[in-house]
C-alpha positions as a LaTeX table, in Angstrom:
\begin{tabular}{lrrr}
\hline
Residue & $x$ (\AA) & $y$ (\AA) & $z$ (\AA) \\
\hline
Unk1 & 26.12 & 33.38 & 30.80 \\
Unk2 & 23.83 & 30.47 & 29.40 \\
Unk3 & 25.57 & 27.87 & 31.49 \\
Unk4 & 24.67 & 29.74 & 34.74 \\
Unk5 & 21.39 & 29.61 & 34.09 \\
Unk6 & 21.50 & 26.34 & 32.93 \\
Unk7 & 23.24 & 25.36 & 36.21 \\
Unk8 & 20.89 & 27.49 & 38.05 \\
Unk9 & 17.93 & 25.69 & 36.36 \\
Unk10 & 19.34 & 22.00 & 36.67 \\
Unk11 & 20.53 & 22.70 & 40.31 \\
Unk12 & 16.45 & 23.43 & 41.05 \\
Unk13 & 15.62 & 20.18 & 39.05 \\
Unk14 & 18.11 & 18.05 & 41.17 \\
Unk15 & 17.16 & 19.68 & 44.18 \\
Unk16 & 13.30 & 18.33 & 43.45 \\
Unk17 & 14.31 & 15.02 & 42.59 \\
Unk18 & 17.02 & 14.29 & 45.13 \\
Unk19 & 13.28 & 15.75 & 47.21 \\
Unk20 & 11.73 & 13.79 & 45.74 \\
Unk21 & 10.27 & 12.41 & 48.65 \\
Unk22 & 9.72 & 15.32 & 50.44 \\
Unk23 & 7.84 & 16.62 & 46.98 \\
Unk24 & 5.82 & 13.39 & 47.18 \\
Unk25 & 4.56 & 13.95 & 50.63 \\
Unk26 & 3.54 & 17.81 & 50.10 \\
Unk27 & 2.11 & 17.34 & 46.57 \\
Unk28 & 0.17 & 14.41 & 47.47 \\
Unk29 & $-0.23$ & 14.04 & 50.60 \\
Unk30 & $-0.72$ & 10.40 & 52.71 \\
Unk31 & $-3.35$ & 8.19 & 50.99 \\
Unk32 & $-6.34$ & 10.07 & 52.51 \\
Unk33 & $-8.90$ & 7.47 & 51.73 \\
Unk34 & $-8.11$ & 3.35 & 53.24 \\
Unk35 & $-10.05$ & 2.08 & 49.93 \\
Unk36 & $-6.97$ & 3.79 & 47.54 \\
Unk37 & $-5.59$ & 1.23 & 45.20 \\
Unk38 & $-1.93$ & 0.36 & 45.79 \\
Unk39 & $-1.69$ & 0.95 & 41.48 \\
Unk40 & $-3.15$ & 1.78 & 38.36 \\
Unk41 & $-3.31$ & $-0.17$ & 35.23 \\
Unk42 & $-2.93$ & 2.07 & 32.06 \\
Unk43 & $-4.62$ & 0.63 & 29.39 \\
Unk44 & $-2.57$ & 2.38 & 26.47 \\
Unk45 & $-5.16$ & 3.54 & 23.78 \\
Unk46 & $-8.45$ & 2.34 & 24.06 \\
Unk47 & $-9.82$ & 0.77 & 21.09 \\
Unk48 & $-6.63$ & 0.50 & 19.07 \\
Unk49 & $-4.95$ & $-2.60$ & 20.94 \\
Unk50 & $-4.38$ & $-4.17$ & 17.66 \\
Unk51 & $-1.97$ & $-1.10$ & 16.61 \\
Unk52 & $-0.21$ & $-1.44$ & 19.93 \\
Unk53 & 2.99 & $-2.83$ & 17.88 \\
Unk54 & 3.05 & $-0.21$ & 15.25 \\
Unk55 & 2.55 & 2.49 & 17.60 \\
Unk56 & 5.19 & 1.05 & 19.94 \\
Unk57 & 7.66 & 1.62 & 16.96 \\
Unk58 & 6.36 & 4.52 & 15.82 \\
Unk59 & 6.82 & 6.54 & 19.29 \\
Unk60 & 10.30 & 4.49 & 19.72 \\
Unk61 & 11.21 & 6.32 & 16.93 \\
Unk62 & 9.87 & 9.88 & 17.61 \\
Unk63 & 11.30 & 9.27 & 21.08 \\
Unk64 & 15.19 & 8.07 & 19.52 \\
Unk65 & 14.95 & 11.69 & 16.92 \\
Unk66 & 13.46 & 14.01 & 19.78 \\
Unk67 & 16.75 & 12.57 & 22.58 \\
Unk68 & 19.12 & 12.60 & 19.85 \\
Unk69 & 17.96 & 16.23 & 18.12 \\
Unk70 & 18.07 & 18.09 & 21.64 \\
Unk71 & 20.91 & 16.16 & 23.06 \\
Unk72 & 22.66 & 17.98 & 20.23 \\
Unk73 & 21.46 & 20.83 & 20.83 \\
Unk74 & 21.93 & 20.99 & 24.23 \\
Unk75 & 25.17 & 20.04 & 23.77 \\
Unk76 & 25.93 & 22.34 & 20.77 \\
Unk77 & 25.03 & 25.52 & 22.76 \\
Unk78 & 26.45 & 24.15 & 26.54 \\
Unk79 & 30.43 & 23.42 & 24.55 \\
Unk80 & 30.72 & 26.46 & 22.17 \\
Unk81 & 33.22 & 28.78 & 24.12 \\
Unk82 & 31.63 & 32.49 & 22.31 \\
Unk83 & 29.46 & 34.31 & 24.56 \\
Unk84 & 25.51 & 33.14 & 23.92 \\
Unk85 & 22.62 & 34.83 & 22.82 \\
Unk86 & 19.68 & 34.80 & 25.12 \\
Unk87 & 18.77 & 32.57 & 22.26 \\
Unk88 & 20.47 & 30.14 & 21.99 \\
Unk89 & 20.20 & 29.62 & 26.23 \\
Unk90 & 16.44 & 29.66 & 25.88 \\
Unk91 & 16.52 & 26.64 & 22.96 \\
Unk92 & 18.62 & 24.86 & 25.34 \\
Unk93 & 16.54 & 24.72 & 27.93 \\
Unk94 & 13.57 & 24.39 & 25.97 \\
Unk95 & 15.82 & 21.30 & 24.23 \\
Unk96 & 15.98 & 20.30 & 28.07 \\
Unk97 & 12.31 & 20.48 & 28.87 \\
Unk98 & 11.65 & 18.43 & 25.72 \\
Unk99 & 13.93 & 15.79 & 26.68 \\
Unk100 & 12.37 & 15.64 & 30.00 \\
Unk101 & 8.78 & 15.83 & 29.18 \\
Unk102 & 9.13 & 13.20 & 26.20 \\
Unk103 & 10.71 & 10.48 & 29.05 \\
Unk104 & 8.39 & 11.32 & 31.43 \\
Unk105 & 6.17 & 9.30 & 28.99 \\
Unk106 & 7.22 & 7.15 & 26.20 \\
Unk107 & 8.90 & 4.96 & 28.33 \\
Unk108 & 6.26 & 3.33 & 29.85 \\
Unk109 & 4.03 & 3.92 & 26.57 \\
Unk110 & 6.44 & 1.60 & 24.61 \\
Unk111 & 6.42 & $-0.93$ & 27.45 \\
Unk112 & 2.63 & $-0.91$ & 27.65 \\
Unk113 & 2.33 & $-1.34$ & 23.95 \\
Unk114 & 5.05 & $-4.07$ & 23.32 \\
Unk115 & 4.87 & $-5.98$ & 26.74 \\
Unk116 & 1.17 & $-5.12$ & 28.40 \\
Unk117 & 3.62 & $-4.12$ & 31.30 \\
Unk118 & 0.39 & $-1.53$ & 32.46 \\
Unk119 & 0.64 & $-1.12$ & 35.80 \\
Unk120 & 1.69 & 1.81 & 37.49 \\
Unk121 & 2.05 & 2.37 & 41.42 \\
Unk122 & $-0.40$ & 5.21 & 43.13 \\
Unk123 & 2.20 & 7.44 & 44.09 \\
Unk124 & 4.17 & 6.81 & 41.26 \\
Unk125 & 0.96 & 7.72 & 38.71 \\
Unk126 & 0.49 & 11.11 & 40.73 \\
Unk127 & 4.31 & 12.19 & 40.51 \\
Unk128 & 3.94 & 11.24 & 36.86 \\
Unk129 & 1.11 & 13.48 & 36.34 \\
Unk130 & 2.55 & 16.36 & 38.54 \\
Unk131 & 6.02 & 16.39 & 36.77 \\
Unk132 & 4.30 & 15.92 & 33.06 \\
Unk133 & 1.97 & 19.03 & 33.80 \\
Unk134 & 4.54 & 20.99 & 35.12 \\
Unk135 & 6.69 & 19.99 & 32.08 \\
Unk136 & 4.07 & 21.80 & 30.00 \\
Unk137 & 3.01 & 24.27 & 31.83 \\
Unk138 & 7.15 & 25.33 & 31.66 \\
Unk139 & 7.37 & 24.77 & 28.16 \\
Unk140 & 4.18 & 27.42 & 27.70 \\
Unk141 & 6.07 & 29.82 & 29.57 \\
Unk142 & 9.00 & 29.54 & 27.47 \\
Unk143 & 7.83 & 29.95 & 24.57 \\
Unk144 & 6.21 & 33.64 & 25.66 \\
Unk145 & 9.91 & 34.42 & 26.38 \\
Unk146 & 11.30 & 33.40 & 22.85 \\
Unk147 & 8.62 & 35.62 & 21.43 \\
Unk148 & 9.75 & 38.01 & 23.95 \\
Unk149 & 13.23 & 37.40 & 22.63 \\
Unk150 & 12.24 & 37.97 & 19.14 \\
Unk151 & 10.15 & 41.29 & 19.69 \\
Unk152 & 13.29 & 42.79 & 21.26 \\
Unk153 & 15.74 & 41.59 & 18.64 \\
Unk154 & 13.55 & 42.58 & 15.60 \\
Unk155 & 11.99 & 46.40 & 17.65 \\
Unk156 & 14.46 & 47.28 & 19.46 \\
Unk157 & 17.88 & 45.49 & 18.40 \\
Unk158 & 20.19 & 48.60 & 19.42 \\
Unk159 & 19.18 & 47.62 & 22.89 \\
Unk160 & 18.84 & 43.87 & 22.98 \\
Unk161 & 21.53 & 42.82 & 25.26 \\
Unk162 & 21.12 & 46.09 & 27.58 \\
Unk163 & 17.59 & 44.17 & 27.95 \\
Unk164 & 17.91 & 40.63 & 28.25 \\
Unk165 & 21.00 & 40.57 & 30.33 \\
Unk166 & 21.76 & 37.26 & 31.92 \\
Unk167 & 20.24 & 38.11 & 35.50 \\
Unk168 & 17.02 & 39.18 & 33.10 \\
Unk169 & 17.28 & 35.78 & 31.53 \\
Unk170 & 17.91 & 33.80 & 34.98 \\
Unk171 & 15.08 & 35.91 & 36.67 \\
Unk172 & 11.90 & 34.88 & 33.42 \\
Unk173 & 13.25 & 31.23 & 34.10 \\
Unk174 & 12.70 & 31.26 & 37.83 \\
Unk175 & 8.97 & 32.89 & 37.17 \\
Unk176 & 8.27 & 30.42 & 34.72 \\
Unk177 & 9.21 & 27.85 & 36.68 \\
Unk178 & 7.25 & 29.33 & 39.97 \\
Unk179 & 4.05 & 29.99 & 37.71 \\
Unk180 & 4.18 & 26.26 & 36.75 \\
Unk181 & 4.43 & 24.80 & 40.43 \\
Unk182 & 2.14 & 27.12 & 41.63 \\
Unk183 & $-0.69$ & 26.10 & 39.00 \\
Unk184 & $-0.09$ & 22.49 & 39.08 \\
Unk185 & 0.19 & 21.68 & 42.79 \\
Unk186 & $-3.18$ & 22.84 & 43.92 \\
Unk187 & $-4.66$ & 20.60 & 41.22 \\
Unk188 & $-2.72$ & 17.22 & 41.96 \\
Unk189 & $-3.54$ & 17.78 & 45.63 \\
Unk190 & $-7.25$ & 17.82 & 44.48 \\
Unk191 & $-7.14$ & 15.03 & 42.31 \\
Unk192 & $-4.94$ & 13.00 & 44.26 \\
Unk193 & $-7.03$ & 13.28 & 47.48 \\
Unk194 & $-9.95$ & 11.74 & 46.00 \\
Unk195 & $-11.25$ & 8.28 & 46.80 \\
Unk196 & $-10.59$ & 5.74 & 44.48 \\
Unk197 & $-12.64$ & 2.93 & 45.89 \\
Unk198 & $-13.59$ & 1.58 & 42.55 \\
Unk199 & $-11.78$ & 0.26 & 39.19 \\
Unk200 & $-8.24$ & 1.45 & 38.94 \\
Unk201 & $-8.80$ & 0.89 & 35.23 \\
Unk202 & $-6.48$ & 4.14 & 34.03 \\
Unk203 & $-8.29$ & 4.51 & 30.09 \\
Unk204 & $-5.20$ & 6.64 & 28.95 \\
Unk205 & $-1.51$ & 5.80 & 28.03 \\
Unk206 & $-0.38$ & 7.85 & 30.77 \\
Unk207 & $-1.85$ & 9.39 & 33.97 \\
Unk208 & $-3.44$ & 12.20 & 32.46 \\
Unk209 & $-5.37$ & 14.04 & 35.78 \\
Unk210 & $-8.75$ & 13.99 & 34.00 \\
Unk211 & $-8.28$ & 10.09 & 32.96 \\
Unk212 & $-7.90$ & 9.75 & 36.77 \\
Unk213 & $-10.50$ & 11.60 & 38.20 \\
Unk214 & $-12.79$ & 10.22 & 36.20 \\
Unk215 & $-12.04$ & 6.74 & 38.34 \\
Unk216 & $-13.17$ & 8.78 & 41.91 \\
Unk217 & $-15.85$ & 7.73 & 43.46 \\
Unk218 & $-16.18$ & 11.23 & 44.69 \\
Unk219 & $-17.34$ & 13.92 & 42.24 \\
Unk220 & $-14.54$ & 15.08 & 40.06 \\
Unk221 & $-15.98$ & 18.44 & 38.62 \\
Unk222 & $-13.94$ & 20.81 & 40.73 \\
Unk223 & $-10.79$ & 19.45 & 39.97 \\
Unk224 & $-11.79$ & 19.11 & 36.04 \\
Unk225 & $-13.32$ & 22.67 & 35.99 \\
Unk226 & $-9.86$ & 24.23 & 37.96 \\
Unk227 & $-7.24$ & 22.37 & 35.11 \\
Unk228 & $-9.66$ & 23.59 & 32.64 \\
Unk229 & $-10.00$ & 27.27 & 33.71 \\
Unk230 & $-6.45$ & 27.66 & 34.67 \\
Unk231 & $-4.83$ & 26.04 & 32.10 \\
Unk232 & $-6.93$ & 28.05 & 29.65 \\
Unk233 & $-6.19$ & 31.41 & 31.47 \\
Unk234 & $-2.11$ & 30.58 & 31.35 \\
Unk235 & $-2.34$ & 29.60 & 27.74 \\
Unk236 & $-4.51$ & 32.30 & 26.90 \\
Unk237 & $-2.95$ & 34.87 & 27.81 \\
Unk238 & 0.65 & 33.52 & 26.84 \\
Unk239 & $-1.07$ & 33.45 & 23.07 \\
Unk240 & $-2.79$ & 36.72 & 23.70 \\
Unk241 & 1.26 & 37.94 & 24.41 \\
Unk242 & 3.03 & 35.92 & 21.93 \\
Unk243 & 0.25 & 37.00 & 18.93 \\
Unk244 & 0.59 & 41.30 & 19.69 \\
Unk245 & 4.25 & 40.75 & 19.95 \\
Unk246 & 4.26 & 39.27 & 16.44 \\
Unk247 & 2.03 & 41.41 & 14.89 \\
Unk248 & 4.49 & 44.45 & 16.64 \\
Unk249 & 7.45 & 42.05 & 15.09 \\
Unk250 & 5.64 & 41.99 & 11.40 \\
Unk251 & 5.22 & 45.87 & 11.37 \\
Unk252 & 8.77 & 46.07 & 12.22 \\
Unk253 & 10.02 & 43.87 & 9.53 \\
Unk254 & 7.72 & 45.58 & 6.61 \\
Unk255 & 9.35 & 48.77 & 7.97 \\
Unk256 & 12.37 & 47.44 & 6.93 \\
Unk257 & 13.90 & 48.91 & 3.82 \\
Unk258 & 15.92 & 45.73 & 2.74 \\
Unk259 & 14.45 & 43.07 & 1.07 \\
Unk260 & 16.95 & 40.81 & 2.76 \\
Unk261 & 16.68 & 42.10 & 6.09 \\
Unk262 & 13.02 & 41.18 & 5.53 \\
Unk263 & 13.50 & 37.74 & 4.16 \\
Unk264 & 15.85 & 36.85 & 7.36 \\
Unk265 & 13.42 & 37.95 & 10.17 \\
Unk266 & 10.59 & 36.73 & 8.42 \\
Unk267 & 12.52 & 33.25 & 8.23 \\
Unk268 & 13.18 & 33.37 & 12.00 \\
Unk269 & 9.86 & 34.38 & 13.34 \\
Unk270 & 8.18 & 31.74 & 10.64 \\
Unk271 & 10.43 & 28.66 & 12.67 \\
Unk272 & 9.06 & 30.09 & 16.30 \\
Unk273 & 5.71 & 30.28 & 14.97 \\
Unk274 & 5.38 & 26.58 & 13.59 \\
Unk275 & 7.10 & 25.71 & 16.90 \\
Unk276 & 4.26 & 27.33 & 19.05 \\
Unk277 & 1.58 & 26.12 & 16.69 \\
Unk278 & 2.93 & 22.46 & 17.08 \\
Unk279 & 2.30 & 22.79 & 20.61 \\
Unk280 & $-0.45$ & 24.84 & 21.13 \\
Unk281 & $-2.81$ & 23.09 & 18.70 \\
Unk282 & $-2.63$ & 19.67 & 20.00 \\
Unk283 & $-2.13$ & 20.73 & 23.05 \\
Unk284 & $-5.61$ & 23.51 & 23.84 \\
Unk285 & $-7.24$ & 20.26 & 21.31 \\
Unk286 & $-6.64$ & 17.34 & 23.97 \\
Unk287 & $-7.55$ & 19.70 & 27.08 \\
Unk288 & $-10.82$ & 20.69 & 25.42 \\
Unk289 & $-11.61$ & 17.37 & 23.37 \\
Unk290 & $-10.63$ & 15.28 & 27.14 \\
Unk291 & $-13.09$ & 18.22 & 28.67 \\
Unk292 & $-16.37$ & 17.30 & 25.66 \\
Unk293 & $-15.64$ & 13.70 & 26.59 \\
Unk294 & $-16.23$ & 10.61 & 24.72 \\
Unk295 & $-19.88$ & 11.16 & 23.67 \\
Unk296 & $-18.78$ & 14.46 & 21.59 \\
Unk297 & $-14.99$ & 13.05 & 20.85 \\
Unk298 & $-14.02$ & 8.97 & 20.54 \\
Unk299 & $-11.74$ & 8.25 & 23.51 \\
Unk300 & $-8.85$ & 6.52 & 21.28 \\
Unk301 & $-8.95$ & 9.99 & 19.59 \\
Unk302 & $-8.69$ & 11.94 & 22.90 \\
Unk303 & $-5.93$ & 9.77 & 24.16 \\
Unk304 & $-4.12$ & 9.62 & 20.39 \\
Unk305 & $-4.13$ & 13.24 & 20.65 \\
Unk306 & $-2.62$ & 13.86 & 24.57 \\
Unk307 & 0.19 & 11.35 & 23.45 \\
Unk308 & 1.32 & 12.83 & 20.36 \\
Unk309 & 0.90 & 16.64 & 22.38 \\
Unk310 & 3.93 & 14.86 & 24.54 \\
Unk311 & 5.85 & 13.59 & 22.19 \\
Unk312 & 5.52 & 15.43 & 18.73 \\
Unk313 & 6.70 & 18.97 & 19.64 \\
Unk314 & 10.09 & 17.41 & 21.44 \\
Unk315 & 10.35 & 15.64 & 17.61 \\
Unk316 & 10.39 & 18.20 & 15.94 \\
Unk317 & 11.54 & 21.15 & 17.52 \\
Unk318 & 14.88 & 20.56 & 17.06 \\
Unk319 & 14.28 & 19.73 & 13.60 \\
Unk320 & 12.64 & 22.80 & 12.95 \\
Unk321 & 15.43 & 25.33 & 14.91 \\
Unk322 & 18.39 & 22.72 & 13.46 \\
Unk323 & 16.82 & 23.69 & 9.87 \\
Unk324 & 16.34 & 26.95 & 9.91 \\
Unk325 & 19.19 & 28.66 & 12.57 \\
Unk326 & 22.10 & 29.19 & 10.55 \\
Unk327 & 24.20 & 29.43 & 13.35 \\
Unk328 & 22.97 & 26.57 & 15.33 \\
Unk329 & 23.31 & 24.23 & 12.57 \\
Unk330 & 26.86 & 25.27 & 12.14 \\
Unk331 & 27.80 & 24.90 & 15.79 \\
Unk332 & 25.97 & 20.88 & 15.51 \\
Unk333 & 28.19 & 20.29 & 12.07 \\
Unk334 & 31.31 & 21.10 & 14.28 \\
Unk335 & 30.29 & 19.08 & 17.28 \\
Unk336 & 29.48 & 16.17 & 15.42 \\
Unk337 & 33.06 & 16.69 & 13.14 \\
Unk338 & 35.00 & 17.38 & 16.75 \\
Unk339 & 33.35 & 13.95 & 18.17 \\
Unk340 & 33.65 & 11.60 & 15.58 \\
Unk341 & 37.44 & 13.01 & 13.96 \\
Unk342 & 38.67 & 13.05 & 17.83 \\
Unk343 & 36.95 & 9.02 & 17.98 \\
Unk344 & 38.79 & 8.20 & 15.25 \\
Unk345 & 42.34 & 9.48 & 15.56 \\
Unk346 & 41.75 & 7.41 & 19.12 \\
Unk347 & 40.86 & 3.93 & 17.52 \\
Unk348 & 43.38 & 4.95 & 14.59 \\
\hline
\end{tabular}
C-alpha cells in the first residue's frame, strides 16, 4: 500500500538523520587540511543586497504555499482509507521531497536576508550541500517514474496494477534513492576534502558545491567537471526516458476514438509535463549558467536562478496536481471540511 512505502521511505530518512553523525564522518570525512575554516559566511545574492527585504518576503511566502500545499497533500493521500493508486503514493512522496528540499534552504535564506545572520559552520555547509543535492537528484528520479506511471496507465491500462504492484513501487523508490547517494557522495567527498586556506566568503545563498569550490585553494576542476558530467548524464537520460514515453503516451491518446477520453489524458499528461518543465529548466539553466561563470552569466543571476530551482517547483507543484487531479482535489476539500467541522463542534 502507499503508506508502506511511505513508511519504508521515511524509516530510511530517519535512519540517516538519527546517523547523522555517522553520515557526517563517511561523507566528509575529518577536516583533511589544518588551514579549514571553522564556517562559512553566505553572502545571500550578490549584488542585490538592497532587495534582501523584498526577497526575504517573497521566498517567506513561496516557502508558507509550498509547506502548506504538500502538507495537504501528503496528508490527503496518507488519511483516505480506499486503496491508492501508484499515483497518488508517488505525489506524496514527491509532496515529501518538496517539503524537504524547500527547508533545506529557505530557512537560512530568509535569515540571511532579514537578519545578515550568514554564517554557516563547515560541517554543517557540507551536510547542507549533500542533503540539497541528493534532494534533487531524488526528485529527478521521480519524476521518470510518474512518466513511467503515465505510459502504463494511458498504453497499457488493462494491465496497470498487474505492473506497478506495491513491491514494484517500493523497489523504483529504493533505486532512486540508491542512484542519488551513489552520485552525490563521491562528489561532496571531493569537494569537501579540499583546502580552504583562503576567504570563506560563500558568494551564494546557500552552499551550492561549485560556490564552494571555487573558495579552494587547490584546483577545483575535477570536482566541477564530475557534478557537471554526471548530473548531465542522470538528467539526460531521465529526459531522454520521460520525452519517448510521452511521445508513446500522445500516439496512444490520438488512437483514442473518444473525444473525451482524449481531452482527459491529454489534461493529465499536460499537468506532469509543466511539472517536469518547472524543474528541469531552471534547474539544467543554473548547473550550466554556474558552469559559464560570471564572465558569460552575472553572478546575482546565477545565484537568483539556483534559489528559485529550490524553491519554485515545491510552490507550485501542488498547485498544479491540486488544480488539475480531480480526485486529489476532492480528497483535500474533505480533509479540510473533516478538520475544521470536527474543530468546531469541539470549541462549540
Amino acid at each position: 500500500t502507499c503508506q508502506q512505502i511511505l513508511q519504508d521511505c521515511f524509516l530510511l530518512i530517519h535512519h540517516l538523520c538519527i546517523n547523522g553523525k555517522k553520515v557526517s564522518l563517511v561523507m566528509l570525512g575529518p577536516a583533511p587540511h589544518n588551514g579549514n575554516p571553522a564556517s562559512f559566511l553566505l553572502v545571500g545574492i550578490p549584488g542585490l543586497q538592497s532587495s534582501h527585504l523584498w526577497l526575504a518576503i517573497s521566498l517567506s511566502a513561496m516557502y508558507i504555499i509550498a509547506l502548506l500545499g504538500n502538507t495537504l497533500i501528503v496528508t490527503a493521500i496518507w488519511m483516505n482509507s480506499t486503496p491508492h493508486e501508484p499515483m497518488h503514493c508517488l505525489l506524496c512522496v514527491l509532496a515529501a521531497v518538496d517539503i524537504v528540499m524547500a527547508s533545506l534552504v529557505v530557512p537560512k535564506m530568509v535569515s540571511i536576508f532579514c537578519s545578515g545572520d550568514s554564517s554557516i559552520s563547515f560541517n554543517a555547509c557540507f551536510t547542507q550541500m549533500f542533503f540539497v543535492h541528493l534532494a534533487t537528484a531524488v526528485e529527478t528520479g521521480l519524476l521518470l517514474t510518474m512518466a513511467f506511471d503515465r505510459y502504463v496507465a494511458i498504453c497499457k491500462p488493462l494491465h496497470y496494477k498487474r505492473i506497478l504492484t506495491p513491491q514494484v513501487m517500493l523497489g523504483m523508490s529504493l533505486t532512486i534513492t540508491i542512484r542519488a547517494v551513489t552520485f552525490m557522495t563521491p562528489l561532496s567527498w571531493m569537494v569537501s576534502h579540499l583546502p580552504f586556506c583562503g576567504s570563506n566568503v560563500v558568494l551564494h545563498s546557500y552552499c551550492e558545491h561549485i560556490a564552494l569550490a571555487r573558495l579552494a585553494c587547490a584546483d577545483p576542476m575535477p570536482s566541477s567537471l564530475y557534478s557537471l558530467i554526471g548530473s548531465s548524464i542522470m538528467v539526460g537520460s531521465d529526459v531522454v526516458f520521460i520525452a519517448a514515453s510521452y511521445i508513446l503516451n500522445l500516439r496512444a491518446v490520438f488512437g483514442l476514438s473518444s473525444k473525451t477520453a482524449q481531452l482527459k489524458a491529454l489534461s493529465t499528461c499536460g499537468s506532469h509535463v509543466g511539472v517536469m518543465a518547472l524543474y528541469y529548466l531552471p534547474g539544467m539553466a543554473s548547473v550550466y549558467a554556474a558552469w559559464l561563470g560570471q564572465d558569460v552569466v552575472p553572478l546575482h543571476t546565477q545565484v537568483l536562478l539556483a534559489d528559485l530551482y529550490m524553491i519554485t517547483p515545491a510552490t507550485l507543484n501542488p498547485i498544479i496536481y491540486g488544480m488539475r487531479t480531480k480526485q486529489l482535489q476532492e480528497r483535500i476539500w474533505s480533509y479540510l471540511m473533516h478538520f475544521l467541522f470536527d474543530h468546531s463542534n469541539l470549541g462549540s
